Each structure stands twice: as structure tokens, then as C-alpha cells.
mmCIF file of C-alpha atoms and ligand atoms in Angstrom:
data_model
loop_
_atom_site.group_PDB
_atom_site.id
_atom_site.type_symbol
_atom_site.label_atom_id
_atom_site.label_comp_id
_atom_site.label_asym_id
_atom_site.label_seq_id
_atom_site.Cartn_x
_atom_site.Cartn_y
_atom_site.Cartn_z
ATOM 1 C CA MET A 31 93.417 106.721 98.004
ATOM 2 C CA SER A 32 91.795 106.448 94.787
ATOM 3 C CA ARG A 33 88.190 105.664 95.167
ATOM 4 C CA PRO A 34 88.737 102.137 94.335
ATOM 5 C CA ASN A 35 86.804 100.442 90.572
ATOM 6 C CA SER A 36 86.063 103.650 89.309
ATOM 7 C CA PRO A 37 87.807 105.877 87.379
ATOM 8 C CA VAL A 38 89.024 108.538 89.346
ATOM 9 C CA GLY A 39 86.291 111.392 89.837
ATOM 10 C CA ALA A 40 86.356 114.861 90.632
ATOM 11 C CA ASP A 41 83.761 114.671 93.506
ATOM 12 C CA TRP A 42 85.745 112.474 95.238
ATOM 13 C CA LEU A 43 88.800 114.427 94.847
ATOM 14 C CA ALA A 44 86.981 117.468 95.926
ATOM 15 C CA LEU A 45 85.481 115.404 98.789
ATOM 16 C CA ARG A 46 89.145 114.248 100.117
ATOM 17 C CA GLU A 47 90.820 117.949 99.218
ATOM 18 C CA PRO A 48 90.319 118.851 103.146
ATOM 19 C CA ALA A 49 91.244 115.638 104.764
ATOM 20 C CA ASP A 50 94.445 115.475 102.057
ATOM 21 C CA ALA A 51 95.841 118.616 102.934
ATOM 22 C CA THR A 52 95.512 118.002 106.936
ATOM 23 C CA ALA A 53 97.419 114.938 106.034
ATOM 24 C CA ARG A 54 100.351 115.901 103.884
ATOM 25 C CA ALA A 55 103.255 116.041 106.279
ATOM 26 C CA ALA A 56 104.074 119.971 105.950
ATOM 27 C CA GLU A 57 107.755 119.204 107.400
ATOM 28 C CA LEU A 58 109.078 117.940 104.125
ATOM 29 C CA ALA A 59 107.664 120.653 101.935
ATOM 30 C CA GLU A 60 109.519 122.960 104.282
ATOM 31 C CA ARG A 61 112.980 121.097 104.626
ATOM 32 C CA LEU A 62 112.152 121.177 100.788
ATOM 33 C CA ARG A 63 112.675 124.812 100.268
ATOM 34 C CA GLU A 64 116.494 124.672 101.089
ATOM 35 C CA HIS A 65 117.304 121.940 98.086
ATOM 36 C CA LEU A 66 115.864 123.993 95.160
ATOM 37 C CA PRO A 67 117.052 126.778 93.423
ATOM 38 C CA ALA A 68 116.572 130.409 92.549
ATOM 39 C CA GLY A 69 113.407 130.915 90.995
ATOM 40 C CA PRO A 70 110.761 131.203 88.587
ATOM 41 C CA LEU A 71 110.577 126.921 89.670
ATOM 42 C CA VAL A 72 109.603 124.412 87.138
ATOM 43 C CA VAL A 73 107.132 122.460 89.188
ATOM 44 C CA ARG A 74 105.995 118.946 87.561
ATOM 45 C CA ASP A 75 102.520 117.565 89.053
ATOM 46 C CA LEU A 76 102.596 114.079 88.220
ATOM 47 C CA GLY A 77 99.037 112.500 88.199
ATOM 48 C CA CYS A 78 97.802 116.380 89.124
ATOM 49 C CA GLY A 79 93.838 115.603 89.257
ATOM 50 C CA THR A 80 91.978 118.875 89.760
ATOM 51 C CA GLY A 81 95.631 120.364 91.402
ATOM 52 C CA SER A 82 94.542 119.730 94.309
ATOM 53 C CA MET A 83 98.451 119.228 95.095
ATOM 54 C CA GLY A 84 99.104 122.577 93.897
ATOM 55 C CA ARG A 85 96.833 124.386 95.664
ATOM 56 C CA TRP A 86 98.398 122.951 98.770
ATOM 57 C CA LEU A 87 102.119 123.532 97.952
ATOM 58 C CA ALA A 88 102.966 126.612 96.012
ATOM 59 C CA GLY A 89 102.193 128.679 98.816
ATOM 60 C CA ARG A 90 104.874 126.794 100.753
ATOM 61 C CA LEU A 91 107.447 126.914 98.111
ATOM 62 C CA PRO A 92 109.024 130.389 97.342
ATOM 63 C CA GLY A 93 109.156 133.027 94.418
ATOM 64 C CA PRO A 94 107.263 132.478 91.387
ATOM 65 C CA GLN A 95 106.350 129.468 89.825
ATOM 66 C CA HIS A 96 105.321 127.414 86.593
ATOM 67 C CA TRP A 97 103.657 124.127 87.130
ATOM 68 C CA MET A 98 103.507 121.499 84.734
ATOM 69 C CA LEU A 99 100.435 119.085 84.892
ATOM 70 C CA HIS A 100 100.547 115.913 83.950
ATOM 71 C CA ASP A 101 97.149 113.393 83.690
ATOM 72 C CA ARG A 102 95.951 111.473 81.032
ATOM 73 C CA ASP A 103 92.383 112.534 82.180
ATOM 74 C CA PRO A 104 91.881 116.209 80.097
ATOM 75 C CA GLY A 105 88.726 116.610 82.440
ATOM 76 C CA LEU A 106 90.415 116.916 85.619
ATOM 77 C CA LEU A 107 93.147 119.143 83.710
ATOM 78 C CA GLU A 108 90.940 121.660 82.770
ATOM 79 C CA ARG A 109 89.941 121.997 86.353
ATOM 80 C CA ALA A 110 92.836 122.068 87.303
ATOM 81 C CA LEU A 111 93.659 125.080 85.295
ATOM 82 C CA ALA A 112 90.731 126.349 86.685
ATOM 83 C CA ASP A 113 91.711 126.299 89.851
ATOM 84 C CA LEU A 114 94.842 127.571 89.893
ATOM 85 C CA PRO A 115 96.564 129.234 92.866
ATOM 86 C CA ALA A 116 97.548 132.742 93.295
ATOM 87 C CA HIS A 117 100.969 133.737 91.695
ATOM 88 C CA VAL A 118 100.981 130.445 89.201
ATOM 89 C CA THR A 119 101.338 130.094 85.944
ATOM 90 C CA ALA A 120 100.374 126.181 84.241
ATOM 91 C CA GLN A 121 100.232 124.277 81.340
ATOM 92 C CA PRO A 122 98.920 121.113 80.487
ATOM 93 C CA CYS A 123 100.631 117.846 80.095
ATOM 94 C CA LEU A 124 98.197 115.794 78.875
ATOM 95 C CA GLY A 125 99.215 111.972 78.521
ATOM 96 C CA ASP A 126 101.175 108.847 80.696
ATOM 97 C CA LEU A 127 103.169 109.708 83.108
ATOM 98 C CA THR A 128 104.833 106.508 82.994
ATOM 99 C CA ASP A 129 106.434 108.057 79.358
ATOM 100 C CA LEU A 130 108.506 110.456 82.013
ATOM 101 C CA ASP A 131 112.063 110.307 81.071
ATOM 102 C CA ALA A 132 115.140 112.406 82.002
ATOM 103 C CA ALA A 133 115.570 114.356 78.947
ATOM 104 C CA GLN A 134 111.980 115.571 79.896
ATOM 105 C CA LEU A 135 113.120 116.553 82.922
ATOM 106 C CA ALA A 136 115.849 119.358 81.872
ATOM 107 C CA GLY A 137 114.916 122.164 83.835
ATOM 108 C CA THR A 138 112.492 121.524 86.321
ATOM 109 C CA ALA A 139 113.186 121.857 89.681
ATOM 110 C CA LEU A 140 110.277 119.876 91.670
ATOM 111 C CA VAL A 141 108.400 116.742 90.476
ATOM 112 C CA THR A 142 106.062 116.384 93.139
ATOM 113 C CA ALA A 143 102.445 113.870 92.983
ATOM 114 C CA SER A 144 99.975 113.262 95.167
ATOM 115 C CA ALA A 145 97.806 110.304 95.897
ATOM 116 C CA LEU A 146 99.673 108.361 92.610
ATOM 117 C CA LEU A 147 102.475 106.300 93.790
ATOM 118 C CA ASP A 148 100.172 103.127 94.784
ATOM 119 C CA LEU A 149 98.390 103.046 91.581
ATOM 120 C CA LEU A 150 101.926 102.851 89.495
ATOM 121 C CA SER A 151 103.894 99.236 89.421
ATOM 122 C CA VAL A 152 107.388 98.322 90.625
ATOM 123 C CA ASP A 153 108.731 99.183 87.532
ATOM 124 C CA GLU A 154 107.211 102.785 87.033
ATOM 125 C CA VAL A 155 108.076 103.288 90.336
ATOM 126 C CA GLU A 156 111.979 102.962 89.222
ATOM 127 C CA HIS A 157 111.618 104.156 85.973
ATOM 128 C CA LEU A 158 110.349 107.330 87.509
ATOM 129 C CA ALA A 159 113.311 107.396 90.327
ATOM 130 C CA ALA A 160 115.975 106.711 87.629
ATOM 131 C CA ALA A 161 114.599 109.765 85.540
ATOM 132 C CA CYS A 162 114.427 112.490 88.790
ATOM 133 C CA THR A 163 117.710 111.404 89.658
ATOM 134 C CA ALA A 164 119.691 111.834 86.380
ATOM 135 C CA GLY A 165 118.794 115.330 86.274
ATOM 136 C CA GLY A 166 119.080 115.974 89.855
ATOM 137 C CA CYS A 167 115.432 116.143 90.518
ATOM 138 C CA PRO A 168 114.132 116.963 93.697
ATOM 139 C CA ALA A 169 110.720 114.983 94.617
ATOM 140 C CA LEU A 170 108.476 115.719 96.918
ATOM 141 C CA LEU A 171 105.454 112.277 96.665
ATOM 142 C CA THR A 172 103.047 112.444 98.534
ATOM 143 C CA LEU A 173 100.020 110.231 100.433
ATOM 144 C CA SER A 174 100.636 106.569 99.258
ATOM 145 C CA VAL A 175 98.351 104.305 101.105
ATOM 146 C CA THR A 176 100.377 102.284 103.639
ATOM 147 C CA GLY A 177 97.724 99.464 104.066
ATOM 148 C CA SER A 178 97.514 100.358 108.105
ATOM 149 C CA VAL A 179 93.488 101.104 108.542
ATOM 150 C CA LEU A 180 92.297 101.323 111.817
ATOM 151 C CA LEU A 181 88.821 101.536 112.291
ATOM 152 C CA THR A 182 87.393 102.580 115.714
ATOM 153 C CA PRO A 183 85.514 100.488 117.338
ATOM 154 C CA ALA A 184 86.525 97.331 115.546
ATOM 155 C CA ASP A 185 83.962 95.194 113.611
ATOM 156 C CA PRO A 186 84.707 91.606 113.131
ATOM 157 C CA LEU A 187 84.566 92.029 109.578
ATOM 158 C CA ASP A 188 86.871 94.842 109.430
ATOM 159 C CA VAL A 189 89.815 92.498 109.431
ATOM 160 C CA ALA A 190 88.513 90.229 106.317
ATOM 161 C CA VAL A 191 87.496 93.070 104.422
ATOM 162 C CA GLY A 192 91.233 94.573 105.079
ATOM 163 C CA ALA A 193 93.020 92.049 103.433
ATOM 164 C CA ALA A 194 90.896 91.675 100.169
ATOM 165 C CA PHE A 195 91.148 95.547 99.989
ATOM 166 C CA ASP A 196 94.773 95.513 99.735
ATOM 167 C CA ALA A 197 94.818 92.220 97.931
ATOM 168 C CA HIS A 198 92.826 94.458 95.237
ATOM 169 C CA GLN A 199 95.397 97.472 95.332
ATOM 170 C CA ARG A 200 98.110 95.098 94.598
ATOM 171 C CA ARG A 201 96.243 93.536 91.901
ATOM 172 C CA THR A 202 97.712 93.292 88.101
ATOM 173 C CA VAL A 203 95.917 95.320 85.174
ATOM 174 C CA GLU A 204 96.842 94.898 81.592
ATOM 175 C CA GLY A 205 100.160 93.148 82.917
ATOM 176 C CA ARG A 206 100.824 95.365 85.072
ATOM 177 C CA ARG A 207 101.148 94.585 89.125
ATOM 178 C CA LEU A 208 100.166 97.704 91.070
ATOM 179 C CA LEU A 209 102.069 98.643 93.955
ATOM 180 C CA GLY A 210 99.365 99.386 96.496
ATOM 181 C CA PRO A 211 100.649 99.697 99.922
ATOM 182 C CA ASP A 212 104.240 98.908 98.755
ATOM 183 C CA ALA A 213 104.416 101.684 96.993
ATOM 184 C CA ALA A 214 106.069 103.823 99.753
ATOM 185 C CA PRO A 215 109.202 101.071 100.604
ATOM 186 C CA ALA A 216 108.953 100.540 96.610
ATOM 187 C CA ALA A 217 109.691 104.249 95.800
ATOM 188 C CA ALA A 218 112.210 105.051 99.171
ATOM 189 C CA ALA A 219 114.469 101.763 97.823
ATOM 190 C CA ALA A 220 114.526 102.975 94.120
ATOM 191 C CA PHE A 221 115.488 106.094 94.654
ATOM 192 C CA ARG A 222 117.984 105.412 97.584
ATOM 193 C CA ARG A 223 119.442 103.095 94.789
ATOM 194 C CA HIS A 224 119.503 105.889 92.553
ATOM 195 C CA GLY A 225 121.533 108.025 95.222
ATOM 196 C CA ALA A 226 119.309 110.413 96.406
ATOM 197 C CA ARG A 227 118.668 110.645 99.730
ATOM 198 C CA VAL A 228 115.425 109.570 100.663
ATOM 199 C CA VAL A 229 113.064 111.233 103.917
ATOM 200 C CA ARG A 230 110.127 109.845 105.051
ATOM 201 C CA ALA A 231 106.892 111.234 106.872
ATOM 202 C CA PRO A 232 103.623 110.086 108.136
ATOM 203 C CA SER A 233 100.511 111.778 106.537
ATOM 204 C CA PRO A 234 97.565 109.654 107.723
ATOM 205 C CA TRP A 235 93.685 110.737 107.829
ATOM 206 C CA ARG A 236 92.532 110.958 110.745
ATOM 207 C CA LEU A 237 88.773 110.922 109.987
ATOM 208 C CA GLY A 238 85.840 111.119 112.646
ATOM 209 C CA PRO A 239 82.046 112.727 112.942
ATOM 210 C CA ALA A 240 83.159 115.964 110.817
ATOM 211 C CA GLU A 241 84.460 114.384 108.094
ATOM 212 C CA GLY A 242 81.048 112.213 107.647
ATOM 213 C CA GLU A 243 80.658 112.262 103.985
ATOM 214 C CA LEU A 244 84.455 111.334 103.353
ATOM 215 C CA VAL A 245 84.260 108.218 105.263
ATOM 216 C CA GLU A 246 80.855 107.120 104.070
ATOM 217 C CA GLU A 247 81.990 107.320 100.662
ATOM 218 C CA TRP A 248 85.548 106.067 101.608
ATOM 219 C CA LEU A 249 83.926 103.187 103.321
ATOM 220 C CA SER A 250 81.721 102.336 100.099
ATOM 221 C CA GLY A 251 84.630 102.487 97.807
ATOM 222 C CA ARG A 252 86.734 99.830 100.106
ATOM 223 C CA VAL A 253 83.923 97.940 100.666
ATOM 224 C CA GLU A 254 83.094 97.213 96.742
ATOM 225 C CA ALA A 255 86.849 97.031 96.578
ATOM 226 C CA ALA A 256 87.489 93.994 98.808
ATOM 227 C CA CYS A 257 84.072 92.275 97.590
ATOM 228 C CA ALA A 258 85.337 92.176 93.756
ATOM 229 C CA GLN A 259 88.616 90.995 94.933
ATOM 230 C CA SER A 260 86.882 87.848 97.230
ATOM 231 C CA PRO A 261 82.992 87.600 95.988
ATOM 232 C CA ALA A 262 82.616 85.758 99.087
ATOM 233 C CA LEU A 263 82.450 88.787 101.088
ATOM 234 C CA ALA A 264 79.433 90.281 99.133
ATOM 235 C CA ALA A 265 76.961 88.603 101.159
ATOM 236 C CA GLU A 266 77.868 90.523 104.306
ATOM 237 C CA ALA A 267 78.995 93.735 102.932
ATOM 238 C CA GLY A 268 75.802 95.119 102.979
ATOM 239 C CA PRO A 269 74.674 93.819 107.258
ATOM 240 C CA TYR A 270 78.585 95.321 107.231
ATOM 241 C CA LEU A 271 78.469 99.282 105.610
ATOM 242 C CA ARG A 272 75.128 99.301 107.846
ATOM 243 C CA ARG A 273 76.838 98.583 111.036
ATOM 244 C CA ARG A 274 79.525 101.249 110.124
ATOM 245 C CA PHE A 275 76.907 103.864 108.675
ATOM 246 C CA ASP A 276 75.039 103.360 111.998
ATOM 247 C CA ALA A 277 78.215 103.984 114.468
ATOM 248 C CA ALA A 278 79.215 107.047 111.680
ATOM 249 C CA ALA A 279 75.408 108.182 112.215
ATOM 250 C CA ARG A 280 75.949 108.213 116.177
ATOM 251 C CA GLY A 281 78.714 109.958 115.732
ATOM 252 C CA GLU A 282 80.767 106.902 116.990
ATOM 253 C CA LEU A 283 82.888 105.921 114.641
ATOM 254 C CA ARG A 284 86.694 106.995 113.895
ATOM 255 C CA VAL A 285 89.442 106.335 110.913
ATOM 256 C CA VAL A 286 92.815 106.423 110.568
ATOM 257 C CA VAL A 287 94.118 104.936 107.129
ATOM 258 C CA GLY A 288 97.834 105.263 107.031
ATOM 259 C CA HIS A 289 99.650 106.971 104.020
ATOM 260 C CA ALA A 290 102.987 107.911 103.859
ATOM 261 C CA ASP A 291 105.422 110.979 102.368
ATOM 262 C CA LEU A 292 108.493 111.314 101.159
ATOM 263 C CA LEU A 293 111.184 113.343 99.967
ATOM 264 C CA ALA A 294 113.952 112.091 97.499
ATOM 265 C CA LEU A 295 117.128 114.099 97.197
ATOM 266 C CA PRO A 296 119.231 113.233 94.618
ATOM 267 C CA GLY A 297 122.751 113.610 95.101
ATOM 268 C CA SER A 298 122.715 114.617 99.246
ATOM 269 C CA ARG A 299 122.918 110.989 100.042
ATOM 270 C CA GLU A 300 124.093 110.582 103.477
HETATM 271 C C1 SAM B 771 94.225 109.573 92.913
HETATM 272 S S1 SAM B 771 94.030 110.730 91.749
HETATM 273 C C2 SAM B 771 95.070 111.801 92.335
HETATM 274 C C3 SAM B 771 94.775 113.294 91.797
HETATM 275 C C4 SAM B 771 95.543 114.418 93.180
HETATM 276 N N1 SAM B 771 97.207 114.375 92.803
HETATM 277 C C5 SAM B 771 95.243 114.654 94.210
HETATM 278 O O1 SAM B 771 95.744 114.227 94.637
HETATM 279 O O2 SAM B 771 94.098 115.003 94.153
HETATM 280 C C6 SAM B 771 95.453 110.132 90.523
HETATM 281 C C7 SAM B 771 95.920 111.109 89.410
HETATM 282 O O3 SAM B 771 96.566 110.176 88.721
HETATM 283 C C8 SAM B 771 96.128 110.408 87.421
HETATM 284 N N2 SAM B 771 97.200 109.184 86.492
HETATM 285 C C9 SAM B 771 96.957 107.811 87.322
HETATM 286 N N3 SAM B 771 98.044 107.048 86.593
HETATM 287 C C10 SAM B 771 98.285 107.982 85.565
HETATM 288 C C11 SAM B 771 99.129 107.370 84.084
HETATM 289 N N4 SAM B 771 99.609 106.391 84.004
HETATM 290 N N5 SAM B 771 99.373 108.662 83.188
HETATM 291 C C12 SAM B 771 99.199 109.882 83.545
HETATM 292 N N6 SAM B 771 98.080 110.141 85.129
HETATM 293 C C13 SAM B 771 97.565 109.474 85.767
HETATM 294 C C14 SAM B 771 94.695 110.007 87.547
HETATM 295 O O4 SAM B 771 93.938 110.087 86.264
HETATM 296 C C15 SAM B 771 94.434 110.406 88.548
HETATM 297 O O5 SAM B 771 93.979 112.239 88.237
#
């Protein structure tokens, strides 16, 4: 999930990186290994941000690797290049990743992304699936929000905030309707249509008192986005957040945020 209503910030990405690393489905990375060519591997990380996917995945892949880091934010790319995993070479690819086509993917052993698909439209995901499958390139696409959020203990406003937040995730931006919580099923369907085998695994955040700062920041962003979508919620937002932060301060608040990981294997549909 991206921190809504703000450009993706390096601080937000740093705050969420440990929870992301714990949540990603390591079994999909394990399974992927069987489908990779002999190295050195060229890996493209789409929407790399500060490079957390590489820091998580590079050590799980065999042999020498060259990572092509795609992002439209030059500041984030610079940070990613400054914090590369050991034994990995990398190059920045500044620009819009939705332009990538099959020809550009030639020679790529793996396309990967983390917390990206929900920011794309259905056409962009379709284009990505077509490009990957045309070149027989596997894709490991992690941490797409599912819309499932469980806050314990419950609060009477949770449902209204959740509904408004999900609608905000699916909003239309410059003529593109974002997929939000529809991203994982849309991507799975697109890759299958193009003949890939798709393996799906849950990758939820399970947050409690040890992740207090992340919970607070995530909740603030969630409520801000919900109010942007449904301004009538604004009057209740402050008291709601105070109740939530008080519960967190007492060590009582637990949050499960649903995500899904997908491994798409072209040409190996069962
Ligand atoms: C939520 S962040 C995730 C960053 C990183 N993958 C991670 O897991 O920490 C999404 C990233 O995708 C980038 N991004 C989103 N849409 C993009 C596009 N169309 N072209 C290039 N980069 C894009 C953003 O700049 C941002 O760095």
C-alpha cells in the first residue's frame, strides 16, 4: 500500500520496509528459482522506490545479478543505487514503467515489483502481462493490497473509513482508473489470459505494539484518503484517530492488512 494522498516518500518506504520484508511470500521466491535461466540474471524491479525489493529478493536468487531499477522518481532511484545488496550490479531506468514492452524485456530473466500493481490501471496491468509473457519472462509481483483490513478491537467507524478508503484506492487519476484492491485478481486474470501459470500467496502485514510508528502513519494516511473521498467523514476523523492512537498507546491495537503476492510463469500453464 502506498501512503495515500502524498507522493511516495522515502521516509514512508523506510518505515514500511521491515513489515514488507516479513510479509512477502518467501515460498514464491523459492518456487521462482526453478524457472530462472543460468546466470548472470538480469532482473527488472518496476517501481523500485528505494530498492527494498532488491534488498529482500537478491539473496534469495541464485548467482550474480544485474538489477535494472525502474522508477519515475529520480530521488528514490538515487537512494536505491546507494543501498544495493551485496554482489549485485544495478542501473537506474528513469521514466514511466507502463511504457515497457516485450522488445525492451529481451534478455530479462525476471520482472519483479512490490507495492506497485494497485497504483496501475487495468490496461497497464494487461500491457505488463502481455510484455512479460511474449518474452517468456517470469514475474514476481508482491504486496498488492486486497482491501481486507482487520483492526482489533473494532471501532464503529472502521467500516465507513474502510469503504471510503477502498473507493479512494479505485479513484480515477488523469483518466486512469486505479485498480486498488482489484489489482491482484486483475493481474492474475491478465497473466492467465496470456498463457501464464499464476501462483498466488497471501502476504499480510500483521502489526502490533512493536510496529507502533508504522501503524500510526498507516492509519493517518488511511483516514486522510478516506476523508478526501468522503468529506462527510472529516468531522469524525479526529476523534476516530484519537481513539485508535489511545488503543495503540495502551498496547491493545492489532492490525492485519491484506496483501497478495503473485508469481506468473509464462508458458507453464497447468
Ligand atoms: C508504493 S511505492 C513502492 C516502492 C518499492 N517497490 C517498495 O516496495 O518499497 C511505488 C513506487 O512505484 C513508482 N511508480 C508508480 N507508478 C509508476 C510509473 N507509472 N512509472 C514509474 N514509476 C512508478 C513510484 O514512484 C514509487 O517509487
